[in-house]
């Protein structure tokens, strides 16, 4: 959607492809956001007290609604972001799968469990459980308007929190639709609400006293969010930008690599946090790899109902243009497209080679259907260059050798790596998703994603009178001597 402000209270939602007015939404100010958080606080206790089973059945009811109405949801995503309908459907499939996983596994991951108390604490029974933080604020981007926020929303809800969600100004309709369908499954209290508006609405959510703030968006906004949250010591989860690299080893299946990497770079018009923006290819297969990518990229169909839709956010178009021009001005060569590929609101595929490592096209997030391909002499060089930037979100390695691929995957300084494919880690609900460096910290998805929206609660129960009583004023010197003896037995040897 292209968002415009007509007056202070209205957010106009327009198709990025045609400019058609889709709907209008309120611009929620700080008072409205605060009121939503207060309502969420009241709902949070009831939702927590439903317990894991009560929440699971309600989340599953919501999941069934989403499955039933998936075409409606995908249509809305298509209208607002311009992404191809099938991409929207597939995104919804993965998001719904995550919702199902979170609902099903929350009890096992977060519920109370006994832990060994050790010999020094032999008289103690020790247990840990993960309690909800209360209200979770979620701020989301527009590029994957259901998958990325669902990574926080579903997991926070399954963990027993209520949620106030601020969707991007470019995809408010998807956010409102999600909250409306949730309310059909859980009509009792406003456990999941949406506030709409621009950046100021998000900023108000950061200052509204939520128990945790889950942010997904650009690194620049992430810094503002952290600064705002610092004022109230509100903990934050940051899922920020990326500049993912793919490495192609000389022994890779080049057809598989070219197919996957071209999709990783151009899919969703390149507007993917874990989009492949750089490829490092071993010298022996460089030319054939470039040729295969060229053929695939040149065959991509562009248009509203085609494989590659418009650039959702008009302000991104000049950034993409600048990266292409900068790369070419600094010695890069375009093997597919060039500056003329930028035809707003569309950007046609651009593949660049020989681009210097210090240029913007290699170092900064482009967020368009572009790919740089760089020749390397060894996998060591590929890993060094891939790890060279400030981001560390996802990555990919293509090799027929499982050992080589695993070795490279472990050495890549990113939160996730896929082998012989791209972005597949996002489809596995039991895997954590998140980055390092300028890509942020904390994790959505999987057991880590559930724990992210909780605080651990440790409990010790004194089962019987201890042989020594170290934490009393009645302890004797002998108690201390006996404890020291135990220490020497346990840890003093070797
Ligand atoms: P932005 O950072 O522009 O916006 C993200 C969200 O923050 C939006 O809802 C935005 O509202 C809101 N916001 C803006 N200003 C503030 C503020 N001062 N305080 C609080 N909230 C604010 O990112 P985009 O929406 O453009 O999304 C693209 C970015 O997201 C890319 O960098 C991409 O890599 C990243 N991303 C990261 C993912 C990950 O998992 N790591 C996944 C998907 C995307 P509004 O839109 O109304 O301005």
XYZ file of C-alpha atoms and ligand atoms in Angstrom:
542
model
C 0.000 0.000 0.000
C 1.017 3.573 -0.527
C 0.119 5.453 2.622
C -0.794 9.113 2.643
C -2.081 11.437 5.330
C -5.152 13.362 4.229
C -5.626 15.004 7.584
C -4.236 14.308 11.014
C -6.688 11.550 11.858
C -6.792 9.470 8.709
C -4.410 6.982 7.174
C -5.283 6.387 3.516
C -4.425 2.987 2.150
C -3.726 2.873 -1.584
C -2.590 0.109 -3.916
C 1.131 0.513 -4.681
C 0.464 -0.788 -8.192
C -2.471 1.407 -9.217
C -2.816 4.105 -6.569
C -6.435 3.041 -6.012
C -7.839 3.932 -2.578
C -8.362 0.679 -0.683
C -9.538 1.884 2.728
C -8.934 4.444 5.438
C -7.827 3.814 8.999
C -7.573 5.972 12.101
C -4.265 7.481 13.126
C -4.130 6.379 16.748
C -2.424 8.925 18.993
C -0.645 8.303 22.303
C -3.926 8.443 24.256
C -5.552 5.835 22.029
C -2.483 3.595 22.222
C -2.364 3.923 26.012
C -6.062 3.025 26.213
C -5.479 -0.078 24.056
C -2.611 -1.150 26.328
C -4.808 -0.655 29.412
C -7.542 -2.813 27.876
C -4.907 -5.400 26.992
C -3.649 -5.358 30.591
C -7.128 -6.211 31.837
C -7.472 -8.995 29.286
C -4.006 -10.400 30.031
C -4.908 -11.907 33.425
C -7.919 -13.730 32.003
C -5.926 -15.030 29.043
C -3.055 -16.177 31.310
C -5.493 -17.950 33.649
C -6.999 -19.925 30.762
C -3.817 -21.992 30.946
C -2.016 -23.686 28.095
C -4.933 -25.928 27.114
C -7.523 -23.132 27.166
C -5.323 -20.906 25.044
C -4.433 -23.745 22.697
C -8.057 -24.480 21.814
C -8.762 -20.798 21.155
C -5.615 -20.300 19.077
C -6.517 -23.397 17.093
C -10.001 -21.982 16.466
C -8.349 -18.826 15.113
C -6.013 -20.968 13.004
C -9.002 -22.773 11.464
C -10.566 -19.406 10.562
C -7.331 -18.304 8.887
C -7.170 -21.522 6.874
C -10.815 -21.188 5.816
C -10.392 -17.568 4.759
C -6.849 -17.759 3.404
C -7.835 -16.441 -0.032
C -9.432 -13.365 1.517
C -6.288 -12.769 3.583
C -3.990 -13.293 0.593
C -6.109 -10.924 -1.485
C -5.739 -8.223 1.129
C -1.966 -8.750 1.295
C -1.807 -8.592 -2.498
C -3.837 -5.370 -2.613
C -1.868 -3.601 0.111
C 1.691 -4.653 -0.710
C 1.392 -5.525 -4.399
C 2.980 -8.933 -3.839
C 1.886 -11.710 -6.197
C -1.187 -13.577 -4.979
C 0.566 -16.939 -4.802
C 3.426 -15.427 -2.779
C 0.798 -14.021 -0.419
C -0.884 -17.438 -0.120
C 2.427 -19.155 0.620
C 3.338 -16.530 3.197
C -0.003 -17.107 4.929
C 0.578 -20.885 4.871
C 3.880 -20.517 6.726
C 2.439 -17.994 9.204
C -0.501 -20.293 9.998
C 1.881 -23.222 10.466
C 3.798 -21.136 13.015
C 0.580 -20.305 14.839
C -0.267 -24.010 15.042
C 3.217 -24.890 16.294
C 3.240 -22.206 18.981
C -0.205 -23.232 20.254
C 0.741 -26.906 20.336
C 4.182 -26.620 21.938
C 3.783 -23.798 24.460
C 2.933 -26.106 27.396
C 5.909 -28.381 26.824
C 8.402 -25.547 26.313
C 7.163 -23.140 28.977
C 5.355 -25.253 31.556
C 6.833 -26.079 34.971
C 9.590 -28.662 35.021
C 11.834 -30.073 37.702
C 15.563 -29.496 37.346
C 18.380 -31.216 39.258
C 19.329 -29.306 42.403
C 22.912 -30.618 42.648
C 24.734 -32.083 45.644
C 25.262 -28.751 47.410
C 21.519 -28.134 47.236
C 20.641 -31.800 47.912
C 17.784 -30.918 50.260
C 16.090 -28.759 47.612
C 13.516 -29.498 44.946
C 14.145 -27.091 42.086
C 11.755 -26.143 39.304
C 11.536 -23.595 36.534
C 8.619 -22.275 34.517
C 8.212 -19.461 32.013
C 5.586 -16.884 32.860
C 4.013 -14.348 30.499
C 5.209 -10.745 30.749
C 1.641 -9.333 30.542
C 1.107 -7.126 27.497
C 3.391 -7.504 24.489
C 3.629 -4.638 22.002
C 4.359 -5.737 18.438
C 5.533 -3.350 15.712
C 5.675 -4.860 12.255
C 6.866 -4.113 8.728
C 4.870 -4.305 5.502
C 7.033 -6.631 3.400
C 5.736 -9.853 5.002
C 2.674 -8.354 6.681
C 1.466 -11.615 8.234
C 4.569 -13.815 8.544
C 6.833 -11.375 10.351
C 4.374 -10.030 12.931
C 2.913 -13.522 13.442
C 6.383 -14.604 14.588
C 5.838 -12.349 17.584
C 2.024 -12.341 17.874
C 1.408 -16.106 17.814
C 4.289 -16.914 20.122
C 3.450 -14.107 22.583
C -0.211 -15.188 22.703
C 0.638 -18.876 23.125
C 2.937 -17.909 26.001
C -0.033 -16.291 27.782
C 0.374 -12.604 26.926
C -2.117 -10.208 25.442
C -0.909 -8.292 22.375
C -1.226 -4.777 20.970
C -0.023 -4.745 17.365
C 0.977 -1.687 15.325
C 1.207 -2.771 11.674
C 3.151 -0.752 9.133
C 1.389 2.232 7.621
C 1.754 0.294 4.330
C -0.210 -2.751 5.526
C -2.742 -1.689 8.184
C -5.573 -3.676 6.612
C -3.835 -7.003 7.156
C -3.246 -6.096 10.816
C -6.874 -5.092 11.367
C -8.089 -8.245 9.580
C -5.937 -10.436 11.831
C -7.292 -8.804 14.994
C -10.889 -8.991 13.738
C -10.655 -12.708 12.972
C -8.963 -13.330 16.324
C -11.864 -11.571 18.056
C -14.266 -13.978 16.338
C -12.386 -16.910 17.892
C -11.871 -15.165 21.255
C -14.846 -12.807 21.694
C -14.645 -12.525 25.495
C -11.927 -9.900 25.975
C -9.601 -7.820 23.749
C -6.635 -10.163 24.026
C -5.257 -9.133 20.622
C -5.796 -5.555 19.434
C -4.455 -3.442 16.611
C -3.568 0.243 16.638
C -3.049 1.970 13.296
C -1.109 5.008 12.210
C 2.364 6.164 11.303
C 5.701 6.056 13.115
C 4.380 8.190 15.988
C 1.808 5.492 16.801
C 4.633 2.949 17.053
C 6.641 5.346 19.193
C 3.639 5.729 21.528
C 3.459 1.931 21.882
C 7.114 1.891 22.974
C 6.252 4.301 25.780
C 2.941 2.783 26.870
C 4.384 0.508 29.543
C 4.132 -2.848 27.780
C 5.956 -5.833 29.299
C 7.987 -6.374 26.154
C 8.207 -4.809 22.711
C 8.732 -7.047 19.685
C 10.005 -4.894 16.811
C 10.502 -5.967 13.203
C 11.648 -3.320 10.744
C 14.685 -1.370 9.624
C 17.848 -0.994 11.676
C 17.422 2.799 11.740
C 13.955 2.564 13.307
C 15.144 -0.211 15.634
C 17.586 2.259 17.202
C 14.770 4.752 17.830
C 12.611 1.983 19.302
C 15.397 0.887 21.663
C 16.031 4.464 22.753
C 12.326 4.998 23.491
C 12.058 1.683 25.338
C 15.172 2.497 27.376
C 13.270 5.293 29.131
C 10.981 2.768 30.824
C 13.439 -0.167 30.799
C 10.996 -1.977 28.514
C 12.788 -5.047 27.128
C 12.915 -5.278 23.345
C 13.270 -7.908 20.664
C 14.834 -6.526 17.502
C 14.345 -8.184 14.111
C 16.004 -5.700 11.782
C 17.473 -5.467 8.301
C 19.806 -7.762 6.441
C 22.203 -8.116 3.527
C 22.197 -11.867 3.127
C 24.907 -13.621 1.161
C 24.807 -16.941 -0.664
C 27.974 -18.903 -1.305
C 28.280 -21.249 -4.265
C 31.012 -23.883 -3.976
C 32.662 -25.312 -7.088
C 30.963 -28.682 -6.461
C 27.437 -27.207 -6.173
C 24.511 -28.244 -8.336
C 24.521 -25.020 -10.359
C 20.960 -25.374 -11.627
C 19.659 -25.677 -8.076
C 21.880 -22.815 -6.888
C 20.922 -20.442 -9.705
C 17.217 -21.212 -9.361
C 17.190 -20.708 -5.594
C 19.481 -17.678 -5.474
C 17.596 -15.843 -8.224
C 14.349 -16.398 -6.320
C 16.075 -15.431 -3.047
C 17.157 -12.156 -4.647
C 14.134 -11.281 -6.785
C 11.212 -12.943 -4.973
C 8.807 -10.442 -3.358
C 10.578 -7.886 -5.606
C 13.633 -8.250 -3.370
C 11.767 -6.778 -0.415
C 12.747 -9.551 1.955
C 14.732 -9.189 5.169
C 16.368 -12.554 4.411
C 16.561 -11.810 0.687
C 19.795 -12.831 -1.018
C 21.494 -9.605 -2.094
C 25.033 -10.931 -2.625
C 26.406 -14.159 -4.117
C 30.029 -15.297 -3.749
C 30.884 -17.947 -6.304
C 34.023 -20.067 -6.633
C 36.004 -19.124 -9.699
C 35.712 -22.475 -11.495
C 31.915 -22.187 -11.801
C 31.508 -18.402 -11.812
C 30.816 -17.936 -15.528
C 28.327 -20.783 -15.826
C 26.556 -19.677 -12.636
C 26.209 -16.083 -13.924
C 24.867 -17.384 -17.224
C 22.219 -19.527 -15.486
C 21.105 -16.661 -13.240
C 20.915 -14.380 -16.281
C 18.572 -16.757 -18.107
C 16.271 -17.135 -15.096
C 16.263 -13.419 -14.184
C 15.510 -12.377 -17.765
C 12.529 -14.729 -17.810
C 10.813 -13.252 -14.738
C 7.392 -11.791 -15.535
C 6.758 -8.341 -14.078
C 3.344 -6.871 -13.268
C 0.514 -6.729 -10.751
C -0.559 -10.309 -11.323
C 2.813 -11.663 -12.403
C 5.859 -13.134 -10.637
C 7.348 -9.822 -9.555
C 5.112 -7.055 -8.240
C 5.681 -3.347 -7.601
C 7.955 -1.793 -5.007
C 5.584 -1.286 -2.093
C 7.199 1.766 -0.558
C 7.766 4.594 -3.086
C 10.671 5.993 -1.026
C 12.663 2.782 -1.623
C 12.799 3.279 -5.404
C 15.480 6.020 -5.390
C 17.574 3.966 -2.944
C 17.537 0.976 -5.304
C 18.414 3.299 -8.189
C 21.302 4.841 -6.251
C 22.773 1.414 -5.367
C 22.709 0.329 -9.023
C 24.255 3.569 -10.276
C 26.900 3.588 -7.546
C 27.875 -0.002 -8.370
C 28.249 0.804 -12.068
C 30.135 4.053 -11.395
C 32.637 2.129 -9.296
C 33.547 -0.501 -11.856
C 30.593 -2.877 -11.618
C 29.017 -4.380 -14.714
C 25.337 -5.143 -15.250
C 24.702 -8.546 -16.838
C 20.938 -8.200 -16.458
C 19.171 -4.824 -16.533
C 20.726 -1.592 -15.300
C 19.588 1.867 -14.193
C 16.826 1.731 -16.818
C 15.324 -1.249 -14.935
C 13.955 1.185 -12.375
C 10.505 2.062 -13.707
C 8.437 3.019 -10.667
C 6.456 1.480 -9.184
C 8.245 -1.529 -10.718
C 11.920 -2.411 -10.675
C 12.919 -5.075 -13.184
C 15.621 -7.611 -12.213
C 19.193 -6.331 -12.079
C 22.243 -8.616 -11.831
C 25.615 -6.985 -11.253
C 29.143 -8.424 -11.347
C 32.578 -7.014 -10.483
C 31.059 -4.678 -7.908
C 33.617 -3.440 -5.345
C 33.060 -4.747 -1.828
C 32.962 -1.246 -0.362
C 30.120 -0.023 -2.599
C 26.588 0.568 -1.318
C 25.202 -2.271 -3.443
C 27.327 -4.713 -1.429
C 27.236 -3.125 2.024
C 23.772 -1.558 2.428
C 20.337 -3.193 2.320
C 19.018 -2.531 -1.219
C 15.545 -4.067 -0.755
C 14.919 -4.412 -4.470
C 15.221 -7.181 -7.109
C 18.986 -6.850 -7.459
C 21.860 -9.272 -6.971
C 25.622 -8.801 -6.959
C 27.695 -11.827 -7.967
C 31.352 -11.867 -6.954
C 34.073 -14.282 -8.027
C 36.129 -15.809 -5.184
C 39.248 -18.002 -5.197
C 38.212 -20.175 -2.253
C 35.427 -20.860 0.205
C 37.566 -19.215 2.887
C 37.509 -15.989 0.893
C 33.758 -16.378 0.346
C 33.144 -16.750 4.085
C 35.390 -13.772 4.872
C 33.545 -11.528 2.404
C 30.108 -12.800 3.412
C 30.951 -12.025 7.042
C 32.370 -8.629 6.144
C 29.302 -6.448 6.589
C 27.467 -5.019 9.568
C 24.377 -7.228 9.166
C 24.059 -10.877 10.194
C 20.572 -12.190 9.496
C 20.420 -15.175 7.124
C 22.745 -16.815 4.618
C 22.974 -19.768 2.222
C 25.619 -22.215 1.025
C 25.387 -24.450 -2.030
C 27.619 -27.528 -2.154
C 27.176 -31.226 -2.899
C 29.397 -32.045 0.102
C 27.396 -32.120 3.308
C 30.605 -31.713 5.311
C 31.738 -28.648 3.352
C 28.277 -27.088 3.573
C 27.976 -27.643 7.334
C 31.479 -26.301 7.890
C 30.700 -23.124 5.931
C 27.269 -22.774 7.586
C 28.874 -22.828 11.051
C 31.399 -20.172 10.051
C 28.862 -17.731 8.634
C 28.168 -14.988 11.180
C 24.391 -15.040 10.772
C 21.465 -16.280 12.810
C 20.328 -18.747 10.146
C 21.839 -20.568 7.164
C 20.143 -22.731 4.574
C 22.048 -25.374 2.653
C 21.220 -25.933 -1.023
C 18.204 -23.645 -0.781
C 17.262 -20.176 0.378
C 15.228 -18.893 3.320
C 13.994 -22.391 4.189
C 14.821 -21.886 7.897
C 11.823 -19.520 8.111
C 9.500 -22.396 7.183
C 10.526 -24.629 10.089
C 8.529 -23.562 13.149
C 10.802 -25.358 15.608
C 13.845 -23.313 14.510
C 14.725 -19.932 16.025
C 14.714 -16.962 13.639
C 16.757 -13.814 14.219
C 20.057 -12.138 13.616
C 23.169 -10.567 14.987
C 24.943 -7.224 14.552
C 22.786 -4.631 12.789
C 20.197 -7.341 12.103
C 19.183 -7.245 15.753
C 18.933 -9.682 18.637
C 16.476 -12.007 20.292
C 14.573 -14.725 18.480
C 11.120 -15.386 17.114
C 9.926 -18.928 16.228
C 10.637 -22.204 17.982
C 11.152 -22.763 21.699
C 13.411 -19.666 21.854
C 10.619 -17.607 20.277
C 8.159 -18.760 22.935
C 10.620 -18.029 25.753
C 11.315 -14.588 24.265
C 7.917 -13.380 25.485
C 8.201 -14.743 29.010
C 10.259 -14.349 32.137
C 11.763 -17.440 33.704
C 10.531 -18.166 37.200
C 12.826 -20.246 39.404
C 11.472 -21.946 42.534
C 13.314 -23.936 45.201
C 11.446 -25.945 47.830
C 13.188 -27.121 50.978
C 12.348 -30.810 51.113
C 14.058 -31.717 54.377
C 16.384 -30.256 56.965
C 19.777 -29.885 55.341
C 22.907 -31.465 56.825
C 24.437 -27.971 56.647
C 22.471 -24.717 56.874
C 24.567 -22.163 54.996
C 21.844 -19.526 54.690
C 20.999 -19.180 58.403
C 22.503 -17.432 61.441
C 22.351 -20.755 63.268
C 24.961 -22.323 61.009
C 28.155 -23.458 62.713
C 31.785 -23.438 61.665
C 31.399 -27.170 61.210
C 28.642 -26.522 58.661
C 31.047 -24.371 56.644
C 33.854 -26.944 56.979
C 31.494 -29.700 55.766
C 30.389 -27.545 52.815
C 34.043 -26.929 51.903
C 34.730 -30.666 52.089
C 31.856 -31.276 49.709
C 33.228 -28.596 47.366
C 36.648 -30.321 47.296
C 35.043 -33.670 46.499
C 32.924 -32.161 43.746
C 35.283 -29.681 42.128
C 38.742 -30.037 43.676
C 40.187 -32.868 41.631
C 42.091 -32.681 38.372
P 10.491 0.579 9.214
O 11.614 0.526 10.180
O 10.325 1.777 8.388
O 9.103 0.382 9.973
C 8.850 -0.723 10.801
C 7.712 -0.395 11.740
O 8.145 0.583 12.681
C 6.497 0.188 11.030
O 5.327 -0.277 11.642
C 6.693 1.668 11.284
O 5.509 2.405 11.203
C 7.214 1.652 12.700
N 7.880 2.883 13.114
C 8.372 3.889 12.342
N 8.950 4.844 13.124
C 8.808 4.425 14.402
C 9.213 4.957 15.657
N 9.867 6.104 15.768
N 8.922 4.258 16.775
C 8.278 3.080 16.698
N 7.868 2.516 15.529
C 8.137 3.186 14.399
O 10.627 -0.740 8.335
P 9.754 -1.169 7.094
O 8.322 -1.243 7.475
O 10.132 -0.343 5.919
O 10.247 -2.668 6.858
C 11.367 -2.993 6.099
C 12.522 -3.316 7.024
O 12.169 -4.367 7.891
C 13.731 -3.824 6.260
O 14.900 -3.254 6.792
C 13.702 -5.318 6.514
O 14.956 -5.934 6.394
C 13.178 -5.351 7.906
N 12.605 -6.657 8.209
C 13.254 -7.470 9.099
C 12.776 -8.735 9.345
C 13.449 -9.633 10.323
O 12.832 -10.620 10.735
N 14.675 -9.382 10.737
C 11.583 -9.248 8.670
C 10.981 -8.315 7.763
C 11.486 -7.068 7.555
P 5.141 3.147 9.825
O 5.233 2.118 8.740
O 3.771 3.591 10.052
O 6.163 4.245 9.650
